[in-house]
JSON list of C-alpha atoms in Angstrom, two decimals:
[
{"chain": "A", "resi": 1, "resn": "UNK", "atom": "CA", "xyz": [4.57, -19.59, -113.20]},
{"chain": "A", "resi": 2, "resn": "UNK", "atom": "CA", "xyz": [1.49, -21.11, -114.74]},
{"chain": "A", "resi": 3, "resn": "UNK", "atom": "CA", "xyz": [0.76, -18.71, -117.30]},
{"chain": "A", "resi": 4, "resn": "UNK", "atom": "CA", "xyz": [0.24, -18.45, -121.06]},
{"chain": "A", "resi": 5, "resn": "UNK", "atom": "CA", "xyz": [1.95, -15.46, -122.75]},
{"chain": "A", "resi": 6, "resn": "UNK", "atom": "CA", "xyz": [1.06, -13.95, -125.84]},
{"chain": "A", "resi": 7, "resn": "UNK", "atom": "CA", "xyz": [3.97, -11.92, -127.48]},
{"chain": "A", "resi": 8, "resn": "UNK", "atom": "CA", "xyz": [2.47, -8.40, -128.62]},
{"chain": "A", "resi": 9, "resn": "UNK", "atom": "CA", "xyz": [5.77, -6.57, -129.48]},
{"chain": "A", "resi": 10, "resn": "UNK", "atom": "CA", "xyz": [9.27, -7.53, -129.70]},
{"chain": "A", "resi": 11, "resn": "UNK", "atom": "CA", "xyz": [11.26, -10.81, -130.50]},
{"chain": "A", "resi": 12, "resn": "UNK", "atom": "CA", "xyz": [12.26, -13.71, -127.91]},
{"chain": "A", "resi": 13, "resn": "UNK", "atom": "CA", "xyz": [14.13, -16.95, -128.39]},
{"chain": "A", "resi": 14, "resn": "UNK", "atom": "CA", "xyz": [12.73, -19.85, -127.08]},
{"chain": "A", "resi": 15, "resn": "UNK", "atom": "CA", "xyz": [15.65, -22.61, -126.16]},
{"chain": "A", "resi": 16, "resn": "UNK", "atom": "CA", "xyz": [14.55, -25.81, -125.49]},
{"chain": "A", "resi": 17, "resn": "UNK", "atom": "CA", "xyz": [16.18, -29.38, -125.50]},
{"chain": "A", "resi": 18, "resn": "UNK", "atom": "CA", "xyz": [15.53, -29.71, -129.38]},
{"chain": "A", "resi": 19, "resn": "UNK", "atom": "CA", "xyz": [17.32, -26.29, -130.06]},
{"chain": "A", "resi": 20, "resn": "UNK", "atom": "CA", "xyz": [16.38, -22.74, -130.30]},
{"chain": "A", "resi": 21, "resn": "UNK", "atom": "CA", "xyz": [13.54, -20.86, -132.38]},
{"chain": "A", "resi": 22, "resn": "UNK", "atom": "CA", "xyz": [12.43, -17.07, -132.55]},
{"chain": "A", "resi": 23, "resn": "UNK", "atom": "CA", "xyz": [8.97, -16.03, -131.55]},
{"chain": "A", "resi": 24, "resn": "UNK", "atom": "CA", "xyz": [7.50, -12.83, -132.87]},
{"chain": "A", "resi": 25, "resn": "UNK", "atom": "CA", "xyz": [4.09, -10.51, -132.32]},
{"chain": "A", "resi": 26, "resn": "UNK", "atom": "CA", "xyz": [0.87, -12.88, -131.79]},
{"chain": "A", "resi": 27, "resn": "UNK", "atom": "CA", "xyz": [3.03, -15.85, -130.96]},
{"chain": "A", "resi": 28, "resn": "UNK", "atom": "CA", "xyz": [1.98, -17.97, -127.78]},
{"chain": "A", "resi": 29, "resn": "UNK", "atom": "CA", "xyz": [4.23, -19.61, -125.31]},
{"chain": "A", "resi": 30, "resn": "UNK", "atom": "CA", "xyz": [3.51, -21.13, -121.68]},
{"chain": "A", "resi": 31, "resn": "UNK", "atom": "CA", "xyz": [0.46, -23.23, -122.63]},
{"chain": "A", "resi": 32, "resn": "UNK", "atom": "CA", "xyz": [1.62, -26.32, -121.30]},
{"chain": "A", "resi": 33, "resn": "UNK", "atom": "CA", "xyz": [1.91, -24.62, -117.72]},
{"chain": "A", "resi": 34, "resn": "UNK", "atom": "CA", "xyz": [-1.76, -23.40, -117.99]},
{"chain": "A", "resi": 35, "resn": "UNK", "atom": "CA", "xyz": [-3.34, -26.41, -119.02]},
{"chain": "A", "resi": 36, "resn": "UNK", "atom": "CA", "xyz": [-1.43, -28.14, -116.45]},
{"chain": "A", "resi": 37, "resn": "UNK", "atom": "CA", "xyz": [0.70, -30.77, -118.96]},
{"chain": "A", "resi": 38, "resn": "UNK", "atom": "CA", "xyz": [3.58, -29.62, -116.94]},
{"chain": "A", "resi": 39, "resn": "UNK", "atom": "CA", "xyz": [5.01, -28.78, -113.79]},
{"chain": "A", "resi": 40, "resn": "UNK", "atom": "CA", "xyz": [7.92, -26.91, -114.98]},
{"chain": "A", "resi": 41, "resn": "UNK", "atom": "CA", "xyz": [8.48, -25.22, -118.04]},
{"chain": "A", "resi": 42, "resn": "UNK", "atom": "CA", "xyz": [9.92, -26.84, -121.13]},
{"chain": "A", "resi": 43, "resn": "UNK", "atom": "CA", "xyz": [11.88, -23.87, -122.44]},
{"chain": "A", "resi": 44, "resn": "UNK", "atom": "CA", "xyz": [13.66, -20.73, -121.57]},
{"chain": "A", "resi": 45, "resn": "UNK", "atom": "CA", "xyz": [12.40, -17.81, -123.31]},
{"chain": "A", "resi": 46, "resn": "UNK", "atom": "CA", "xyz": [14.31, -14.86, -123.26]},
{"chain": "A", "resi": 47, "resn": "UNK", "atom": "CA", "xyz": [13.81, -11.39, -124.82]},
{"chain": "A", "resi": 48, "resn": "UNK", "atom": "CA", "xyz": [15.90, -10.27, -128.12]},
{"chain": "A", "resi": 49, "resn": "UNK", "atom": "CA", "xyz": [14.56, -6.71, -127.98]},
{"chain": "A", "resi": 50, "resn": "UNK", "atom": "CA", "xyz": [12.01, -4.72, -126.02]},
{"chain": "A", "resi": 51, "resn": "UNK", "atom": "CA", "xyz": [9.21, -7.19, -125.57]},
{"chain": "A", "resi": 52, "resn": "UNK", "atom": "CA", "xyz": [5.44, -5.95, -124.70]},
{"chain": "A", "resi": 53, "resn": "UNK", "atom": "CA", "xyz": [3.36, -9.52, -123.47]},
{"chain": "A", "resi": 54, "resn": "UNK", "atom": "CA", "xyz": [0.06, -10.43, -122.01]},
{"chain": "A", "resi": 55, "resn": "UNK", "atom": "CA", "xyz": [-0.15, -12.94, -119.46]},
{"chain": "A", "resi": 56, "resn": "UNK", "atom": "CA", "xyz": [-3.05, -15.16, -118.66]},
{"chain": "A", "resi": 57, "resn": "UNK", "atom": "CA", "xyz": [-2.75, -16.75, -115.11]},
{"chain": "A", "resi": 58, "resn": "UNK", "atom": "CA", "xyz": [-3.84, -20.60, -114.95]},
{"chain": "A", "resi": 59, "resn": "UNK", "atom": "CA", "xyz": [-6.22, -19.77, -111.86]},
{"chain": "A", "resi": 60, "resn": "UNK", "atom": "CA", "xyz": [-7.97, -17.06, -113.94]},
{"chain": "A", "resi": 61, "resn": "UNK", "atom": "CA", "xyz": [-8.27, -19.18, -117.02]},
{"chain": "A", "resi": 62, "resn": "UNK", "atom": "CA", "xyz": [-9.39, -22.52, -114.97]},
{"chain": "A", "resi": 63, "resn": "UNK", "atom": "CA", "xyz": [-11.72, -20.24, -113.00]},
{"chain": "A", "resi": 64, "resn": "UNK", "atom": "CA", "xyz": [-13.55, -19.14, -116.11]},
{"chain": "A", "resi": 65, "resn": "UNK", "atom": "CA", "xyz": [-13.74, -22.35, -117.87]},
{"chain": "A", "resi": 66, "resn": "UNK", "atom": "CA", "xyz": [-15.23, -24.31, -115.03]},
{"chain": "A", "resi": 67, "resn": "UNK", "atom": "CA", "xyz": [-18.15, -21.58, -114.94]},
{"chain": "A", "resi": 68, "resn": "UNK", "atom": "CA", "xyz": [-19.07, -22.77, -118.45]},
{"chain": "A", "resi": 69, "resn": "UNK", "atom": "CA", "xyz": [-19.94, -26.22, -118.17]},
{"chain": "A", "resi": 70, "resn": "UNK", "atom": "CA", "xyz": [-20.04, -27.97, -121.08]},
{"chain": "A", "resi": 71, "resn": "UNK", "atom": "CA", "xyz": [-16.71, -26.06, -122.30]},
{"chain": "A", "resi": 72, "resn": "UNK", "atom": "CA", "xyz": [-15.02, -27.23, -119.29]},
{"chain": "A", "resi": 73, "resn": "UNK", "atom": "CA", "xyz": [-16.01, -31.02, -119.47]},
{"chain": "A", "resi": 74, "resn": "UNK", "atom": "CA", "xyz": [-14.81, -30.63, -123.23]},
{"chain": "A", "resi": 75, "resn": "UNK", "atom": "CA", "xyz": [-11.40, -29.11, -122.49]},
{"chain": "A", "resi": 76, "resn": "UNK", "atom": "CA", "xyz": [-10.87, -31.15, -119.57]},
{"chain": "A", "resi": 77, "resn": "UNK", "atom": "CA", "xyz": [-11.19, -34.28, -121.82]},
{"chain": "A", "resi": 78, "resn": "UNK", "atom": "CA", "xyz": [-8.68, -32.57, -124.36]},
{"chain": "A", "resi": 79, "resn": "UNK", "atom": "CA", "xyz": [-6.65, -32.20, -121.60]},
{"chain": "A", "resi": 80, "resn": "UNK", "atom": "CA", "xyz": [-6.67, -35.73, -120.53]},
{"chain": "A", "resi": 81, "resn": "UNK", "atom": "CA", "xyz": [-6.16, -36.85, -124.10]},
{"chain": "A", "resi": 82, "resn": "UNK", "atom": "CA", "xyz": [-2.87, -34.73, -124.65]},
{"chain": "A", "resi": 83, "resn": "UNK", "atom": "CA", "xyz": [-1.53, -35.74, -121.31]},
{"chain": "A", "resi": 84, "resn": "UNK", "atom": "CA", "xyz": [-1.88, -39.36, -122.68]},
{"chain": "A", "resi": 85, "resn": "UNK", "atom": "CA", "xyz": [-0.05, -38.67, -125.82]},
{"chain": "A", "resi": 86, "resn": "UNK", "atom": "CA", "xyz": [2.40, -35.69, -124.62]},
{"chain": "A", "resi": 87, "resn": "UNK", "atom": "CA", "xyz": [4.65, -38.47, -122.83]},
{"chain": "A", "resi": 88, "resn": "UNK", "atom": "CA", "xyz": [5.84, -39.34, -126.31]},
{"chain": "A", "resi": 89, "resn": "UNK", "atom": "CA", "xyz": [7.56, -36.80, -128.54]},
{"chain": "A", "resi": 90, "resn": "UNK", "atom": "CA", "xyz": [6.51, -36.12, -132.16]},
{"chain": "A", "resi": 91, "resn": "UNK", "atom": "CA", "xyz": [9.61, -37.62, -133.16]},
{"chain": "A", "resi": 92, "resn": "UNK", "atom": "CA", "xyz": [9.27, -40.78, -131.57]},
{"chain": "A", "resi": 93, "resn": "UNK", "atom": "CA", "xyz": [5.59, -41.02, -132.70]},
{"chain": "A", "resi": 94, "resn": "UNK", "atom": "CA", "xyz": [6.73, -40.52, -136.39]},
{"chain": "A", "resi": 95, "resn": "UNK", "atom": "CA", "xyz": [9.53, -43.08, -135.81]},
{"chain": "A", "resi": 96, "resn": "UNK", "atom": "CA", "xyz": [6.86, -45.64, -134.86]},
{"chain": "A", "resi": 97, "resn": "UNK", "atom": "CA", "xyz": [5.22, -45.01, -138.10]},
{"chain": "A", "resi": 98, "resn": "UNK", "atom": "CA", "xyz": [5.66, -47.45, -141.21]},
{"chain": "A", "resi": 99, "resn": "UNK", "atom": "CA", "xyz": [6.88, -43.97, -143.40]},
{"chain": "A", "resi": 100, "resn": "UNK", "atom": "CA", "xyz": [9.48, -42.97, -140.99]},
{"chain": "A", "resi": 101, "resn": "UNK", "atom": "CA", "xyz": [10.36, -46.20, -139.13]},
{"chain": "A", "resi": 102, "resn": "UNK", "atom": "CA", "xyz": [13.90, -46.26, -141.16]},
{"chain": "A", "resi": 103, "resn": "UNK", "atom": "CA", "xyz": [14.78, -42.81, -140.22]},
{"chain": "A", "resi": 104, "resn": "UNK", "atom": "CA", "xyz": [17.69, -41.78, -137.76]},
{"chain": "A", "resi": 105, "resn": "UNK", "atom": "CA", "xyz": [15.62, -40.60, -134.61]},
{"chain": "A", "resi": 106, "resn": "UNK", "atom": "CA", "xyz": [18.32, -37.67, -134.48]},
{"chain": "A", "resi": 107, "resn": "UNK", "atom": "CA", "xyz": [16.92, -36.85, -138.04]},
{"chain": "A", "resi": 108, "resn": "UNK", "atom": "CA", "xyz": [13.25, -36.78, -137.00]},
{"chain": "A", "resi": 109, "resn": "UNK", "atom": "CA", "xyz": [14.19, -34.82, -133.72]},
{"chain": "A", "resi": 110, "resn": "UNK", "atom": "CA", "xyz": [15.54, -31.97, -135.82]},
{"chain": "A", "resi": 111, "resn": "UNK", "atom": "CA", "xyz": [12.79, -32.24, -138.36]},
{"chain": "A", "resi": 112, "resn": "UNK", "atom": "CA", "xyz": [10.37, -31.85, -135.50]},
{"chain": "A", "resi": 113, "resn": "UNK", "atom": "CA", "xyz": [11.61, -28.74, -134.10]},
{"chain": "A", "resi": 114, "resn": "UNK", "atom": "CA", "xyz": [9.05, -26.46, -135.87]},
{"chain": "A", "resi": 115, "resn": "UNK", "atom": "CA", "xyz": [6.31, -28.80, -134.59]},
{"chain": "A", "resi": 116, "resn": "UNK", "atom": "CA", "xyz": [3.68, -27.93, -132.20]},
{"chain": "A", "resi": 117, "resn": "UNK", "atom": "CA", "xyz": [0.56, -29.55, -130.48]},
{"chain": "A", "resi": 118, "resn": "UNK", "atom": "CA", "xyz": [-2.81, -28.49, -131.61]},
{"chain": "A", "resi": 119, "resn": "UNK", "atom": "CA", "xyz": [-6.12, -29.04, -129.96]},
{"chain": "A", "resi": 120, "resn": "UNK", "atom": "CA", "xyz": [-9.40, -29.48, -131.75]},
{"chain": "A", "resi": 121, "resn": "UNK", "atom": "CA", "xyz": [-12.70, -29.90, -129.88]},
{"chain": "A", "resi": 122, "resn": "UNK", "atom": "CA", "xyz": [-15.29, -32.20, -131.38]},
{"chain": "A", "resi": 123, "resn": "UNK", "atom": "CA", "xyz": [-16.95, -31.28, -134.55]},
{"chain": "A", "resi": 124, "resn": "UNK", "atom": "CA", "xyz": [-13.78, -28.51, -135.32]},
{"chain": "A", "resi": 125, "resn": "UNK", "atom": "CA", "xyz": [-12.62, -28.76, -138.77]},
{"chain": "A", "resi": 126, "resn": "UNK", "atom": "CA", "xyz": [-8.94, -29.67, -138.65]},
{"chain": "A", "resi": 127, "resn": "UNK", "atom": "CA", "xyz": [-7.99, -29.74, -142.46]},
{"chain": "A", "resi": 128, "resn": "UNK", "atom": "CA", "xyz": [-11.15, -27.68, -144.55]},
{"chain": "A", "resi": 129, "resn": "UNK", "atom": "CA", "xyz": [-11.47, -29.39, -148.35]},
{"chain": "A", "resi": 130, "resn": "UNK", "atom": "CA", "xyz": [-9.87, -27.27, -150.90]},
{"chain": "A", "resi": 131, "resn": "UNK", "atom": "CA", "xyz": [-7.45, -25.23, -148.58]}
]
């Protein structure tokens, strides 16, 4: 259900509306359910080999976060902001910019298949100088 999964060993395949991708060790999925962005999974994930995973349940996650007041407020603000932006796909966001306005939406959807949403708390470095 509402879990974040960490793939420790094995290969899995994720199949969603924009296509298929493979997941390997140290990759994470299910974060949208954990953070409450979605009520249903946005992809089907199937094991391609023997897979060993760790699962973090939403109930445990939220209980721990709530005990750390300031961190909870930061996380809650990030979740609200992500929900506000989550209704629009990455392809539609790109299509609305001057640089990609003329590109076909189907092309942008394929281009964005490997994209992911990232979250940075206030003060976190997003792109370090010189790297």
